[in-house]
Coordinates of C-alpha atoms in Angstrom, one line a residue:
M26 CA 0.0 0.0 0.0
S27 CA 1.4 3.4 -1.0
R28 CA 1.8 6.0 1.8
V29 CA 1.0 9.7 1.3
L30 CA 2.4 12.3 3.6
L31 CA -0.1 15.2 4.3
V32 CA 1.2 18.4 5.7
D33 CA -0.9 21.3 7.0
D34 CA -1.4 23.2 10.2
E35 CA -5.2 23.1 9.8
P36 CA -6.7 20.0 11.4
A37 CA -10.0 20.2 9.3
L38 CA -8.1 20.2 6.0
L39 CA -5.8 17.3 7.2
F40 CA -8.9 15.3 8.1
T41 CA -10.4 15.9 4.6
L42 CA -7.2 15.0 2.9
S43 CA -6.9 11.9 5.0
Q44 CA -10.4 10.6 4.1
L45 CA -9.6 11.3 0.5
V46 CA -6.4 9.3 0.6
K47 CA -8.0 6.4 2.4
S48 CA -10.8 6.4 -0.2
R49 CA -8.0 5.8 -2.9
G50 CA -6.8 2.7 -1.0
L51 CA -3.7 4.6 0.2
E52 CA -2.3 5.1 3.7
P53 CA -2.2 8.7 5.0
V54 CA 0.7 10.0 7.2
V55 CA -0.2 13.2 8.9
A56 CA 2.2 16.0 9.9
H57 CA 1.1 19.4 11.4
S58 CA 4.3 21.3 10.3
A59 CA 7.1 21.2 7.8
K60 CA 9.5 20.2 10.6
E61 CA 7.4 17.3 11.6
A62 CA 7.0 16.3 7.9
L63 CA 10.8 16.0 7.5
Q64 CA 10.8 13.5 10.4
K65 CA 8.2 11.3 8.7
L66 CA 9.6 11.1 5.2
D67 CA 10.8 7.5 5.4
G68 CA 8.7 5.1 3.4
V69 CA 6.3 7.6 1.9
D70 CA 5.6 7.6 -1.8
G71 CA 4.2 11.2 -2.2
V72 CA 3.6 14.4 -0.3
V73 CA 0.7 16.9 -0.3
T74 CA 1.6 20.1 1.5
D75 CA 0.0 23.5 2.1
Y76 CA 2.1 26.5 1.1
S77 CA 1.3 28.8 4.0
M78 CA 2.5 27.3 7.3
P79 CA 4.2 28.7 10.4
G80 CA 8.0 28.5 10.3
M81 CA 9.2 26.7 7.1
D82 CA 6.7 27.3 4.2
G83 CA 5.7 24.8 1.5
V84 CA 8.4 25.9 -1.0
E85 CA 11.1 25.5 1.5
L86 CA 9.7 22.1 2.5
V87 CA 9.8 21.0 -1.2
Q88 CA 13.5 22.0 -1.4
A89 CA 14.3 20.2 1.9
I90 CA 12.6 17.1 0.7
H91 CA 14.4 17.0 -2.6
E92 CA 17.7 17.3 -0.9
R93 CA 16.9 13.9 0.6
D94 CA 15.1 12.4 -2.3
E95 CA 14.6 14.2 -5.5
S96 CA 12.3 11.5 -7.0
L97 CA 9.6 12.1 -4.3
P98 CA 6.7 14.0 -5.9
V99 CA 5.3 16.9 -3.8
V100 CA 1.8 18.4 -4.5
M101 CA 1.4 22.0 -3.3
L102 CA -1.8 23.5 -2.1
T103 CA -2.0 27.3 -2.7
A104 CA -4.7 29.9 -2.1
H105 CA -7.0 30.9 -5.0
G106 CA -5.4 33.6 -7.2
S107 CA -1.9 33.2 -5.9
E108 CA -0.3 32.4 -9.4
R109 CA 3.0 33.9 -8.4
I110 CA 3.4 31.5 -5.5
A111 CA 2.3 28.6 -7.8
V112 CA 5.1 29.5 -10.2
R113 CA 7.6 29.6 -7.4
A114 CA 6.4 26.2 -6.2
M115 CA 6.9 24.6 -9.6
K116 CA 10.4 26.2 -9.9
S117 CA 11.3 24.8 -6.6
G118 CA 10.6 21.2 -7.9
A119 CA 6.9 20.7 -6.9
Y120 CA 5.2 18.0 -9.0
E121 CA 1.9 20.0 -9.3
Y122 CA 0.0 22.7 -7.5
V123 CA -3.7 22.7 -6.6
T124 CA -5.6 25.8 -5.6
K125 CA -7.9 25.9 -2.5
P126 CA -10.8 25.2 -2.2
F127 CA -9.9 22.1 -4.3
D128 CA -12.2 19.8 -6.2
I129 CA -12.2 16.2 -4.8
D130 CA -12.0 14.6 -8.2
E131 CA -9.2 16.9 -9.4
M132 CA -7.2 16.2 -6.2
S133 CA -7.7 12.5 -6.5
L134 CA -6.4 12.6 -10.1
V135 CA -3.4 14.6 -9.2
I136 CA -2.4 12.3 -6.4
D137 CA -2.8 9.2 -8.6
R138 CA -0.6 10.7 -11.3
A139 CA 2.0 11.7 -8.7
L140 CA 2.2 8.2 -7.4
E141 CA 2.4 6.7 -10.8
T142 CA 5.3 9.1 -11.6
R143 CA 7.0 8.1 -8.4
A144 CA 6.6 4.3 -9.3
L145 CA 8.1 4.9 -12.8
R146 CA 11.1 6.9 -11.3
V147 CA 11.8 4.1 -8.8
Q148 CA 11.5 1.4 -11.5
N149 CA 13.8 3.3 -13.8
R150 CA 16.4 3.7 -11.1
R151 CA 16.2 0.0 -10.3
L152 CA 16.6 -1.0 -14.0
T153 CA 19.5 1.3 -14.3
A154 CA 21.2 -0.1 -11.2
E155 CA 20.4 -3.7 -12.3
K156 CA 22.0 -3.0 -15.6
A157 CA 25.1 -1.6 -13.9
L158 CA 25.3 -4.5 -11.5
G159 CA 24.6 -7.2 -14.1
R160 CA 22.0 -8.8 -11.8
A161 CA 18.5 -8.4 -10.5
I162 CA 17.7 -6.4 -7.3
V163 CA 15.1 -8.3 -5.5
G164 CA 13.1 -6.7 -2.7
D165 CA 9.9 -4.5 -2.8
S166 CA 9.1 -4.4 0.9
A167 CA 8.9 -1.0 2.7
A168 CA 12.0 -1.8 4.6
M169 CA 14.1 -2.6 1.5
R170 CA 12.6 0.4 -0.5
R171 CA 13.8 2.7 2.4
V172 CA 17.3 1.2 2.0
L173 CA 17.3 1.5 -1.8
E174 CA 16.0 5.0 -1.6
A175 CA 18.8 6.0 0.7
V176 CA 21.2 4.4 -1.7
N177 CA 19.7 6.5 -4.5
R178 CA 20.4 9.6 -2.5
V179 CA 23.9 8.9 -1.3
G180 CA 25.2 7.1 -4.4
P181 CA 25.9 10.1 -6.5
K182 CA 27.4 12.1 -3.6
D183 CA 31.2 11.4 -3.2
I184 CA 31.1 10.7 0.6
T185 CA 32.1 7.7 2.7
V186 CA 29.3 5.4 3.7
L187 CA 29.1 2.8 6.5
V188 CA 26.7 -0.1 5.7
R189 CA 25.8 -2.0 8.8
G190 CA 23.7 -5.1 9.2
E191 CA 23.7 -8.7 10.4
T192 CA 25.7 -11.3 8.6
G193 CA 24.1 -12.4 5.3
T194 CA 21.8 -9.4 4.9
G195 CA 23.3 -8.2 1.6
K196 CA 25.7 -5.5 2.7
E197 CA 28.1 -6.2 -0.2
L198 CA 25.2 -5.8 -2.7
I199 CA 24.3 -2.5 -1.2
A200 CA 28.0 -1.4 -1.5
S201 CA 28.1 -2.5 -5.1
L202 CA 24.9 -0.5 -5.8
I203 CA 26.3 2.6 -4.2
H204 CA 29.3 2.3 -6.6
A205 CA 27.1 1.6 -9.6
Q206 CA 25.0 4.8 -8.9
S207 CA 28.0 7.0 -8.2
R208 CA 30.0 9.2 -10.5
R209 CA 32.8 6.7 -10.2
A210 CA 30.9 3.8 -11.8
A211 CA 33.2 3.7 -14.7
G212 CA 36.1 3.3 -12.3
P213 CA 37.3 0.2 -10.5
L214 CA 35.3 -1.4 -7.7
V215 CA 37.8 -3.1 -5.3
R216 CA 36.9 -5.3 -2.3
F217 CA 39.0 -6.0 0.8
N218 CA 37.9 -8.3 3.5
C219 CA 39.5 -6.9 6.7
A220 CA 38.8 -10.2 8.6
A221 CA 40.5 -12.5 6.0
I222 CA 44.0 -11.1 6.4
P223 CA 46.2 -11.4 9.6
G224 CA 46.6 -8.0 11.3
E225 CA 50.3 -7.8 10.5
L226 CA 49.6 -8.1 6.7
A227 CA 46.5 -5.9 6.5
E228 CA 48.6 -2.8 6.3
A229 CA 50.7 -4.1 3.4
E230 CA 47.6 -5.4 1.6
L231 CA 45.7 -2.1 1.9
F232 CA 48.6 0.4 1.2
G233 CA 51.1 -1.7 -0.6
H234 CA 54.7 -2.4 0.2
A235 CA 58.2 -1.7 -1.2
R236 CA 60.7 -4.4 -2.2
G237 CA 62.4 -5.9 0.9
A238 CA 60.0 -4.2 3.3
F239 CA 59.7 -7.4 5.2
T240 CA 60.6 -11.1 4.9
G241 CA 59.2 -12.5 1.7
A242 CA 58.7 -9.1 0.0
A243 CA 60.8 -10.0 -3.0
Q244 CA 59.2 -7.3 -5.1
A245 CA 57.1 -4.1 -4.6
R246 CA 53.4 -4.5 -4.7
R247 CA 50.5 -2.1 -5.1
G248 CA 47.9 -2.1 -2.3
F249 CA 44.1 -2.2 -2.6
F250 CA 43.9 1.7 -2.2
S251 CA 46.2 2.1 -5.3
E252 CA 44.1 -0.5 -7.3
A253 CA 40.9 1.4 -6.4
N254 CA 42.3 4.8 -7.5
G255 CA 39.5 6.7 -9.3
G256 CA 36.9 4.3 -8.1
T257 CA 35.5 2.7 -4.9
L258 CA 37.1 0.6 -2.2
V259 CA 34.7 -1.6 -0.2
L260 CA 36.1 -2.5 3.2
D261 CA 34.2 -5.6 4.4
E262 CA 34.1 -6.2 8.2
V263 CA 36.0 -3.0 8.8
G264 CA 35.6 -3.5 12.5
E265 CA 38.3 -6.2 12.4
L266 CA 41.1 -3.9 11.5
P267 CA 43.8 -3.7 14.1
G268 CA 44.4 -0.3 15.8
P269 CA 47.6 0.7 14.0
V270 CA 46.0 0.1 10.6
Q271 CA 42.9 2.1 11.7
A272 CA 45.2 5.1 12.3
K273 CA 46.7 4.8 8.8
L274 CA 43.2 4.3 7.3
L275 CA 42.0 7.5 9.0
R276 CA 44.9 9.4 7.4
A277 CA 44.1 8.0 4.0
L278 CA 40.5 9.2 4.4
Q279 CA 41.4 12.6 5.7
E280 CA 44.4 13.5 3.5
G281 CA 43.9 11.3 0.4
E282 CA 47.4 10.0 1.0
I283 CA 48.9 6.5 1.6
Q284 CA 52.4 5.4 2.4
P285 CA 53.3 1.9 1.3
V286 CA 55.1 -0.3 3.9
G287 CA 58.8 0.3 3.7
A288 CA 58.6 3.2 1.3
G289 CA 59.9 6.6 2.0
R290 CA 57.4 8.3 -0.4
V291 CA 53.7 9.3 0.1
E292 CA 51.2 8.6 -2.7
K293 CA 48.1 10.6 -3.5
V294 CA 45.0 8.5 -4.1
D295 CA 41.5 9.4 -5.1
V296 CA 39.3 6.7 -3.6
R297 CA 35.8 6.6 -2.3
V298 CA 35.4 4.2 0.7
V299 CA 32.3 2.2 1.5
A300 CA 32.8 0.2 4.7
C301 CA 30.6 -2.8 5.8
T302 CA 30.3 -4.2 9.3
N303 CA 28.0 -6.5 11.3
R304 CA 29.0 -4.7 14.5
D305 CA 27.8 -1.6 16.3
L306 CA 31.0 0.5 15.7
L307 CA 29.7 3.5 17.6
A308 CA 29.2 1.4 20.8
E309 CA 32.6 -0.2 20.2
A310 CA 34.1 3.3 19.8
R311 CA 32.7 4.4 23.1
E312 CA 34.2 1.4 24.7
R313 CA 37.6 2.2 23.0
R314 CA 37.5 -1.0 20.9
F315 CA 37.4 1.1 17.7
R316 CA 38.8 4.5 17.0
E317 CA 36.0 7.0 17.5
D318 CA 37.5 9.5 15.0
L319 CA 37.6 6.8 12.3
Y320 CA 34.1 5.8 13.0
Y321 CA 32.9 9.4 12.3
R322 CA 35.1 9.6 9.2
L323 CA 33.6 6.3 7.9
A324 CA 29.9 6.9 8.9
V325 CA 29.3 10.3 7.1
V326 CA 26.2 8.4 6.1
E327 CA 25.3 5.2 7.9
L328 CA 22.8 2.8 6.1
V329 CA 21.3 -0.1 8.1
V330 CA 20.3 -3.2 6.1
P331 CA 17.4 -4.9 7.8
P332 CA 17.6 -8.6 8.8
L333 CA 15.4 -10.9 6.7
H334 CA 12.8 -11.5 9.4
E335 CA 11.9 -7.8 9.2
H336 CA 11.0 -8.0 5.5
R337 CA 9.5 -11.5 5.2
E338 CA 7.3 -10.3 2.3
D339 CA 10.4 -10.4 0.1
I340 CA 11.2 -14.1 0.8
P341 CA 9.0 -15.5 -2.1
A342 CA 10.6 -13.2 -4.7
L343 CA 14.1 -13.9 -3.3
A344 CA 13.5 -17.7 -3.2
M345 CA 12.2 -17.8 -6.8
E346 CA 15.1 -15.7 -8.1
F347 CA 17.6 -18.0 -6.4
A348 CA 15.9 -21.1 -7.8
R349 CA 16.0 -19.6 -11.3
R350 CA 19.7 -18.6 -10.9
Y351 CA 20.9 -22.0 -9.6
G352 CA 18.7 -23.9 -12.1
E353 CA 20.6 -22.1 -14.8
R354 CA 23.9 -22.6 -13.2
F355 CA 23.3 -26.4 -12.8
G356 CA 22.0 -26.7 -16.3
M357 CA 18.4 -27.5 -15.3
T358 CA 15.3 -26.1 -17.0
G359 CA 11.9 -25.3 -15.6
V360 CA 13.0 -25.2 -12.0
H361 CA 10.4 -23.6 -9.7
L362 CA 9.3 -23.8 -6.1
S363 CA 5.8 -25.0 -5.2
P364 CA 3.4 -22.6 -3.4
E365 CA 3.5 -24.8 -0.2
L366 CA 7.3 -24.7 -0.1
I367 CA 7.4 -20.9 -0.7
Q368 CA 4.9 -20.5 2.3
A369 CA 7.1 -22.7 4.4
L370 CA 10.2 -20.7 3.5
Q371 CA 8.4 -17.5 4.4
R372 CA 7.5 -18.8 7.8
A373 CA 10.9 -20.1 8.6
D374 CA 13.5 -18.3 10.7
W375 CA 16.6 -17.3 8.8
P376 CA 19.4 -16.4 11.4
G377 CA 21.8 -16.3 8.4
N378 CA 19.4 -14.0 6.6
V379 CA 19.5 -13.8 2.8
R380 CA 22.7 -15.8 2.4
E381 CA 21.2 -18.7 4.4
L382 CA 18.0 -18.6 2.3
E383 CA 20.2 -18.6 -0.9
N384 CA 22.2 -21.5 0.4
A385 CA 19.1 -23.5 1.3
V386 CA 17.5 -22.9 -2.2
A387 CA 20.8 -23.7 -3.9
R388 CA 21.0 -27.1 -2.0
M389 CA 17.3 -27.9 -2.8
V390 CA 17.9 -27.2 -6.5
A391 CA 21.1 -29.1 -6.7
L392 CA 19.5 -32.2 -5.1
S393 CA 16.3 -32.0 -7.0
G394 CA 15.3 -33.7 -10.2
G395 CA 14.3 -30.4 -11.8
G396 CA 10.8 -29.1 -12.5
E397 CA 8.7 -28.2 -9.4
I398 CA 10.4 -28.5 -6.0
G399 CA 7.9 -29.4 -3.3
L400 CA 7.7 -29.1 0.5
P401 CA 9.5 -32.4 1.2
A402 CA 12.7 -30.8 -0.1
L403 CA 12.7 -28.4 2.8
T404 CA 12.5 -31.2 5.3
G405 CA 15.2 -33.1 3.5
Q406 CA 17.4 -30.1 3.5
A407 CA 16.8 -29.6 7.2
S408 CA 17.9 -33.1 7.9
R409 CA 20.9 -33.0 5.6
T410 CA 22.0 -29.7 7.4
A411 CA 21.8 -31.5 10.7
D412 CA 23.7 -34.5 9.5
A413 CA 26.3 -32.5 7.6
G414 CA 28.8 -32.5 10.5
G415 CA 29.9 -28.9 9.8
E416 CA 30.3 -29.2 6.1
Q417 CA 28.6 -25.9 5.5
T418 CA 31.2 -23.2 5.1
P419 CA 31.2 -20.2 7.5
D420 CA 29.8 -17.7 5.0
G421 CA 26.9 -20.0 4.2
T422 CA 28.0 -21.1 0.7
L423 CA 27.9 -24.7 -0.5
S424 CA 30.8 -26.8 0.7
L425 CA 33.4 -28.1 -1.9
R426 CA 31.9 -31.6 -1.8
E427 CA 28.3 -30.3 -2.4
Q428 CA 29.5 -28.0 -5.2
V429 CA 31.3 -31.0 -6.9
E430 CA 28.2 -33.2 -6.5
A431 CA 25.9 -30.5 -7.8
L432 CA 28.1 -30.1 -10.9
E433 CA 28.3 -33.9 -11.4
R434 CA 24.6 -34.1 -11.1
S435 CA 23.9 -31.3 -13.6
V436 CA 26.3 -33.0 -16.2
I437 CA 24.6 -36.3 -15.8
V438 CA 21.1 -34.6 -16.3
R439 CA 22.2 -32.8 -19.4
T440 CA 23.8 -35.9 -20.9
L441 CA 20.7 -38.1 -20.3
S442 CA 18.6 -35.4 -21.8
A443 CA 20.8 -35.2 -24.9
V444 CA 20.5 -39.0 -25.5
S445 CA 16.7 -39.2 -24.7
G446 CA 17.4 -41.2 -21.5
N447 CA 19.5 -43.9 -23.0
Q448 CA 21.6 -44.9 -20.0
S449 CA 24.1 -47.0 -22.0
E450 CA 24.9 -44.1 -24.4
A451 CA 25.0 -41.6 -21.6
A452 CA 27.5 -43.8 -19.7
R453 CA 29.6 -44.1 -22.8
R454 CA 29.7 -40.3 -23.3
L455 CA 30.5 -39.8 -19.6
G456 CA 33.3 -42.3 -19.6
L457 CA 31.5 -44.5 -17.0
S458 CA 30.2 -48.1 -16.8
R459 CA 26.5 -48.4 -17.0
G460 CA 26.6 -49.8 -13.4
S461 CA 28.5 -46.7 -12.1
L462 CA 26.0 -44.4 -13.9
I463 CA 23.0 -46.2 -12.3
D464 CA 24.7 -45.9 -8.8
R465 CA 25.0 -42.2 -9.4
L466 CA 21.4 -41.9 -10.4
K467 CA 20.4 -43.6 -7.2
K468 CA 22.7 -41.4 -5.2
Y469 CA 21.1 -38.3 -6.6
G470 CA 17.5 -39.6 -6.1
F471 CA 16.6 -40.6 -9.7
A472 CA 14.8 -43.7 -8.6
G473 CA 12.5 -43.4 -11.7
A474 CA 15.3 -42.7 -14.2
P475 CA 14.6 -43.9 -17.8
I476 CA 15.6 -47.4 -18.6
D477 CA 17.2 -48.2 -21.8
S478 CA 14.7 -49.4 -24.5
T479 CA 17.6 -51.3 -26.1
E480 CA 18.2 -53.6 -23.2

């Protein structure tokens, strides 16, 4: 349901507008002043505001709104005969103006058109971002729309951004989206996992090192900052950086300068930093476990990606997209999830968030026979996870054995399809005996696999 913010200092007019909005199947959000309106912008799809209000007037409100989100349409209410104000409103960026007293049908039409315009602008931004990323962006819940709208606002602005959220929520995707919508989109996008490198090597990896700077440094090496010059550097799990490296990172952000380890020279770099973390760095800074000055330098804007249980309405679309994606990867056609399975996925708890959901769907697709995957697949997946003995990798991806089995299974499926189910011919093409092929078919659950018509 679309939400419309109504701004006026007259209760009677607010009541009339609220009833009108409700009659259109929309949700009204009421504000009695421009200041209050700016506090209620999150998640709204359009604004209707009076021009004449105490303090900030309607035109100033339009300008303040568009500093946050220029795609948000604002309809201005003006007094009859105030054409000069109407012109000023349109020049400030208002979508339309309506004179008071207004006609109900006219106002309804203006609001409908404004919301349609908003939807088209959001869709166009999403398509542009998807083209830049090379993948679909799934998520149409209010929670995810707020995140994506924030990305739209900060993406073009050349500032550092801190993306915070639980493990598996999609922080890396948000960081990529910020780069894709920035003026640096044509430049490099470089990622550095601060938790994957021992502390003593993190400095050399980030800033580079000179030849002979330490044991094993047989030649000079550029660091990630130099590789990201002119583009964006994503620092994943930035809270894991040791204290001395935090100090050098702060200097790089403040001065735009780095000094490779063992080098006597300072290099200028032009890099935008987007940092990701699953920790509350402000709380850690206050407890002196993270540099407070570095936190404020990183979090010029802080975006919080919600956990999956806060936007369950996105689970069906996410699950179907993962099923499609892994079906293509495993060479399977017509893969889809049954309505019962989708409902079960939507009810389930996902402590690993989107990454855990993706892993679950990938496993179900890999171990399925193609076509529709039903509810029993979820039960089987749960038992396999319990029996896996820790084979799932820490980041929630398929283990090496599972990936190898999924690839083997997809090759067998494609080969059988190519020979119309003839097991002997499939075994010959695969370099297996017929008995070995049958054993593999049983292993992967093809109890009803086609039997050779020639034998």
